[in-house]
Amino acid sequence: MHALISLLLFATALPPFDLVIHNGHVIDGTGSPWYAADVGIRAGKIAAIGRLSGAPARRSIDARGMVVAPGFIDMLGQSELTILVNPHLPSKIYQGITTEVTGEGGSIAPLNDAVIKADHVTYEHYGVQLTWRTFREYFARLRKQGMGINLASYVGATQVRRVVIGDDNGAPRRRSWSA
């Protein structure tokens, strides 16, 4: 009985949820079948999953008949430039995509003068000012401007080839490198 009273006191001391999604079909990403539950969000994070019908909330959504799921991962995205144009990426968010992996083939970095010159029309089309040459600089720019999704990138094999030997269609040639 003492534990139940302590639990009730603890629960009533918590601030209200920012959002409770009621009556959803929760798919939790574990591979288990969906189950009926409410999801409580506090400070941008899932704070509770279960029956939350009596829980105080600033806002609530009735998701009856709808699926509530964690964000999806787009493993072959191509938003590396458009995220600089519109950091919110509504076309991804509306599909439930919260993480994108990009850089298959070509990638946003590394860059050199030849690649920048060859691709300048694309950057001009999007109105993107090049302020990076490395992934470190690119991701620093994204952190500074903010992002609506999580973004990761491969170093694309095509990008490495373009930076090292250019856009010529031919076999790589042996070069002597000096430090």
mmCIF file of C-alpha atoms in Angstrom:
data_model
loop_
_atom_site.group_PDB
_atom_site.id
_atom_site.type_symbol
_atom_site.label_atom_id
_atom_site.label_comp_id
_atom_site.label_asym_id
_atom_site.label_seq_id
_atom_site.Cartn_x
_atom_site.Cartn_y
_atom_site.Cartn_z
ATOM 1 C CA MET A 1 0.000 0.000 0.000
ATOM 2 C CA HIS A 2 2.857 2.383 0.866
ATOM 3 C CA ALA A 3 4.438 1.771 -2.578
ATOM 4 C CA LEU A 4 1.132 2.544 -4.319
ATOM 5 C CA ILE A 5 0.721 5.830 -2.428
ATOM 6 C CA SER A 6 4.333 6.789 -3.234
ATOM 7 C CA LEU A 7 3.771 5.989 -6.914
ATOM 8 C CA LEU A 8 0.600 8.098 -7.011
ATOM 9 C CA LEU A 9 2.338 11.020 -5.304
ATOM 10 C CA PHE A 10 5.250 10.754 -7.739
ATOM 11 C CA ALA A 11 2.911 10.634 -10.754
ATOM 12 C CA THR A 12 0.949 13.697 -9.609
ATOM 13 C CA ALA A 13 4.190 15.636 -9.025
ATOM 14 C CA LEU A 14 5.246 15.282 -12.668
ATOM 15 C CA PRO A 15 4.456 18.189 -14.971
ATOM 16 C CA PRO A 16 1.689 17.641 -17.509
ATOM 17 C CA PHE A 17 2.558 16.098 -20.833
ATOM 18 C CA ASP A 18 3.096 18.534 -23.666
ATOM 19 C CA LEU A 19 1.165 16.151 -25.897
ATOM 20 C CA VAL A 20 -0.725 12.895 -25.460
ATOM 21 C CA ILE A 21 -1.550 10.854 -28.548
ATOM 22 C CA HIS A 22 -4.609 8.801 -27.578
ATOM 23 C CA ASN A 23 -5.981 5.526 -28.944
ATOM 24 C CA GLY A 24 -3.221 4.834 -31.457
ATOM 25 C CA HIS A 25 -2.079 1.567 -32.940
ATOM 26 C CA VAL A 26 1.492 1.666 -31.616
ATOM 27 C CA ILE A 27 4.180 0.030 -33.715
ATOM 28 C CA ASP A 28 7.273 0.306 -31.565
ATOM 29 C CA GLY A 29 9.979 -0.862 -33.954
ATOM 30 C CA THR A 30 10.722 -4.115 -32.113
ATOM 31 C CA GLY A 31 9.052 -6.314 -34.722
ATOM 32 C CA SER A 32 6.131 -7.104 -32.414
ATOM 33 C CA PRO A 33 2.570 -6.664 -33.667
ATOM 34 C CA TRP A 34 0.914 -3.305 -33.047
ATOM 35 C CA TYR A 35 -0.873 -2.705 -29.768
ATOM 36 C CA ALA A 36 -3.423 -0.143 -28.609
ATOM 37 C CA ALA A 37 -1.915 2.539 -26.389
ATOM 38 C CA ASP A 38 -1.535 6.230 -25.687
ATOM 39 C CA VAL A 39 1.809 8.000 -26.030
ATOM 40 C CA GLY A 40 2.797 10.878 -23.752
ATOM 41 C CA ILE A 41 5.367 13.408 -24.954
ATOM 42 C CA ARG A 42 7.235 15.746 -22.627
ATOM 43 C CA ALA A 43 10.079 18.092 -23.653
ATOM 44 C CA GLY A 44 10.213 16.565 -27.131
ATOM 45 C CA LYS A 45 10.701 12.998 -25.896
ATOM 46 C CA ILE A 46 8.443 10.027 -25.334
ATOM 47 C CA ALA A 47 7.803 10.069 -21.583
ATOM 48 C CA ALA A 48 5.165 7.328 -21.284
ATOM 49 C CA ILE A 49 3.370 4.666 -23.300
ATOM 50 C CA GLY A 50 0.213 3.017 -21.945
ATOM 51 C CA ARG A 51 -3.237 4.075 -20.795
ATOM 52 C CA LEU A 52 -2.946 7.832 -20.264
ATOM 53 C CA SER A 53 -6.609 8.855 -20.498
ATOM 54 C CA GLY A 54 -6.573 10.711 -17.157
ATOM 55 C CA ALA A 55 -3.121 12.257 -17.524
ATOM 56 C CA PRO A 56 -2.938 16.049 -17.733
ATOM 57 C CA ALA A 57 -1.728 17.301 -21.122
ATOM 58 C CA ARG A 58 -1.413 20.687 -22.779
ATOM 59 C CA ARG A 59 -2.561 19.180 -26.077
ATOM 60 C CA SER A 60 -4.007 15.873 -27.194
ATOM 61 C CA ILE A 61 -4.570 14.085 -30.483
ATOM 62 C CA ASP A 62 -7.078 11.316 -31.068
ATOM 63 C CA ALA A 63 -5.268 8.760 -33.256
ATOM 64 C CA ARG A 64 -8.130 6.234 -33.294
ATOM 65 C CA GLY A 65 -7.624 3.906 -36.253
ATOM 66 C CA MET A 66 -4.204 5.385 -37.036
ATOM 67 C CA VAL A 67 -0.675 4.104 -36.570
ATOM 68 C CA VAL A 68 1.727 5.732 -34.123
ATOM 69 C CA ALA A 69 5.301 4.721 -34.904
ATOM 70 C CA PRO A 70 8.857 5.937 -34.441
ATOM 71 C CA GLY A 71 10.324 7.802 -37.384
ATOM 72 C CA PHE A 72 11.394 5.936 -40.470
ATOM 73 C CA ILE A 73 14.897 5.869 -41.947
ATOM 74 C CA ASP A 74 15.377 6.697 -45.618
ATOM 75 C CA MET A 75 18.521 4.696 -46.409
ATOM 76 C CA LEU A 76 18.984 6.216 -49.864
ATOM 77 C CA GLY A 77 17.970 9.847 -49.561
ATOM 78 C CA GLN A 78 19.153 12.741 -51.663
ATOM 79 C CA SER A 79 18.337 15.779 -49.541
ATOM 80 C CA GLU A 80 21.871 16.976 -48.931
ATOM 81 C CA LEU A 81 21.299 20.174 -50.930
ATOM 82 C CA THR A 82 17.583 20.704 -50.329
ATOM 83 C CA ILE A 83 18.126 20.616 -46.557
ATOM 84 C CA LEU A 84 20.149 23.797 -47.087
ATOM 85 C CA VAL A 85 17.203 25.378 -48.937
ATOM 86 C CA ASN A 86 14.477 24.271 -46.490
ATOM 87 C CA PRO A 87 15.909 22.758 -43.297
ATOM 88 C CA HIS A 88 12.474 21.475 -42.231
ATOM 89 C CA LEU A 89 12.271 19.036 -45.189
ATOM 90 C CA PRO A 90 8.471 18.738 -45.103
ATOM 91 C CA SER A 91 8.509 16.178 -47.927
ATOM 92 C CA LYS A 92 10.370 13.806 -45.595
ATOM 93 C CA ILE A 93 8.497 14.636 -42.385
ATOM 94 C CA TYR A 94 5.066 14.162 -44.028
ATOM 95 C CA GLN A 95 6.157 10.612 -44.929
ATOM 96 C CA GLY A 96 7.264 9.892 -41.359
ATOM 97 C CA ILE A 97 10.955 9.976 -42.263
ATOM 98 C CA THR A 98 13.004 11.348 -39.393
ATOM 99 C CA THR A 99 16.448 10.095 -40.447
ATOM 100 C CA GLU A 100 18.051 10.085 -43.865
ATOM 101 C CA VAL A 101 21.277 8.517 -45.068
ATOM 102 C CA THR A 102 22.649 10.126 -48.196
ATOM 103 C CA GLY A 103 25.841 9.993 -50.247
ATOM 104 C CA GLU A 104 25.302 6.868 -52.310
ATOM 105 C CA GLY A 105 27.584 7.412 -55.321
ATOM 106 C CA GLY A 106 28.066 11.157 -55.170
ATOM 107 C CA SER A 107 28.198 12.929 -51.831
ATOM 108 C CA ILE A 108 28.047 16.501 -50.598
ATOM 109 C CA ALA A 109 31.731 16.377 -49.632
ATOM 110 C CA PRO A 110 34.623 16.344 -50.107
ATOM 111 C CA LEU A 111 34.788 19.134 -52.675
ATOM 112 C CA ASN A 112 37.631 20.637 -54.651
ATOM 113 C CA ASP A 113 37.769 23.522 -57.145
ATOM 114 C CA ALA A 114 37.175 21.259 -60.170
ATOM 115 C CA VAL A 115 34.051 19.635 -58.687
ATOM 116 C CA ILE A 116 32.681 23.002 -57.569
ATOM 117 C CA LYS A 117 33.229 24.432 -61.058
ATOM 118 C CA ALA A 118 31.592 21.421 -62.733
ATOM 119 C CA ASP A 119 28.551 21.546 -60.417
ATOM 120 C CA HIS A 120 28.096 25.319 -60.092
ATOM 121 C CA VAL A 121 24.808 25.305 -62.075
ATOM 122 C CA THR A 122 23.218 22.977 -59.516
ATOM 123 C CA TYR A 123 24.306 25.156 -56.577
ATOM 124 C CA GLU A 124 23.053 28.271 -58.368
ATOM 125 C CA HIS A 125 19.730 26.582 -59.186
ATOM 126 C CA TYR A 126 19.104 25.883 -55.493
ATOM 127 C CA GLY A 127 20.528 29.241 -54.396
ATOM 128 C CA VAL A 128 23.055 27.477 -52.180
ATOM 129 C CA GLN A 129 26.227 29.333 -51.241
ATOM 130 C CA LEU A 130 29.139 26.918 -50.909
ATOM 131 C CA THR A 131 30.708 27.435 -47.502
ATOM 132 C CA TRP A 132 32.180 23.951 -47.062
ATOM 133 C CA ARG A 133 34.643 21.577 -48.629
ATOM 134 C CA THR A 134 34.708 18.845 -45.989
ATOM 135 C CA PHE A 135 32.024 16.904 -44.163
ATOM 136 C CA ARG A 136 33.090 18.586 -40.923
ATOM 137 C CA GLU A 137 32.351 21.999 -42.445
ATOM 138 C CA TYR A 138 29.099 20.826 -44.053
ATOM 139 C CA PHE A 139 27.711 19.331 -40.848
ATOM 140 C CA ALA A 140 28.816 22.438 -38.901
ATOM 141 C CA ARG A 141 26.689 24.487 -41.285
ATOM 142 C CA LEU A 142 23.715 22.167 -40.765
ATOM 143 C CA ARG A 143 24.081 22.368 -36.972
ATOM 144 C CA LYS A 144 24.188 26.163 -37.169
ATOM 145 C CA GLN A 145 21.081 26.479 -39.391
ATOM 146 C CA GLY A 146 19.112 23.645 -37.769
ATOM 147 C CA MET A 147 17.542 20.548 -39.330
ATOM 148 C CA GLY A 148 14.084 19.019 -39.388
ATOM 149 C CA ILE A 149 15.480 15.477 -39.652
ATOM 150 C CA ASN A 150 18.590 13.581 -38.669
ATOM 151 C CA LEU A 151 21.070 13.333 -41.543
ATOM 152 C CA ALA A 152 24.018 11.025 -42.098
ATOM 153 C CA SER A 153 26.105 10.564 -45.211
ATOM 154 C CA TYR A 154 28.437 8.132 -46.811
ATOM 155 C CA VAL A 155 31.542 9.372 -48.588
ATOM 156 C CA GLY A 156 30.387 8.453 -52.062
ATOM 157 C CA ALA A 157 32.702 6.404 -54.284
ATOM 158 C CA THR A 158 31.833 8.647 -57.229
ATOM 159 C CA GLN A 159 32.735 11.691 -55.151
ATOM 160 C CA VAL A 160 36.134 10.243 -54.249
ATOM 161 C CA ARG A 161 36.806 9.480 -57.911
ATOM 162 C CA ARG A 162 35.787 12.999 -58.985
ATOM 163 C CA VAL A 163 38.019 14.636 -56.382
ATOM 164 C CA VAL A 164 41.027 12.413 -57.135
ATOM 165 C CA ILE A 165 40.926 11.975 -60.933
ATOM 166 C CA GLY A 166 38.184 14.315 -62.145
ATOM 167 C CA ASP A 167 35.211 13.720 -64.395
ATOM 168 C CA ASP A 168 37.097 12.207 -67.340
ATOM 169 C CA ASN A 169 35.704 8.895 -68.490
ATOM 170 C CA GLY A 170 38.674 6.594 -68.328
ATOM 171 C CA ALA A 171 40.731 4.337 -66.131
ATOM 172 C CA PRO A 172 42.701 5.904 -63.294
ATOM 173 C CA ARG A 173 46.352 6.541 -64.110
ATOM 174 C CA ARG A 174 49.278 5.989 -61.828
ATOM 175 C CA ARG A 175 50.506 9.282 -60.389
ATOM 176 C CA SER A 176 53.431 10.164 -58.244
ATOM 177 C CA TRP A 177 52.413 12.069 -55.177
ATOM 178 C CA SER A 178 54.608 14.346 -53.137
ATOM 179 C CA ALA A 179 53.935 15.459 -49.645
#
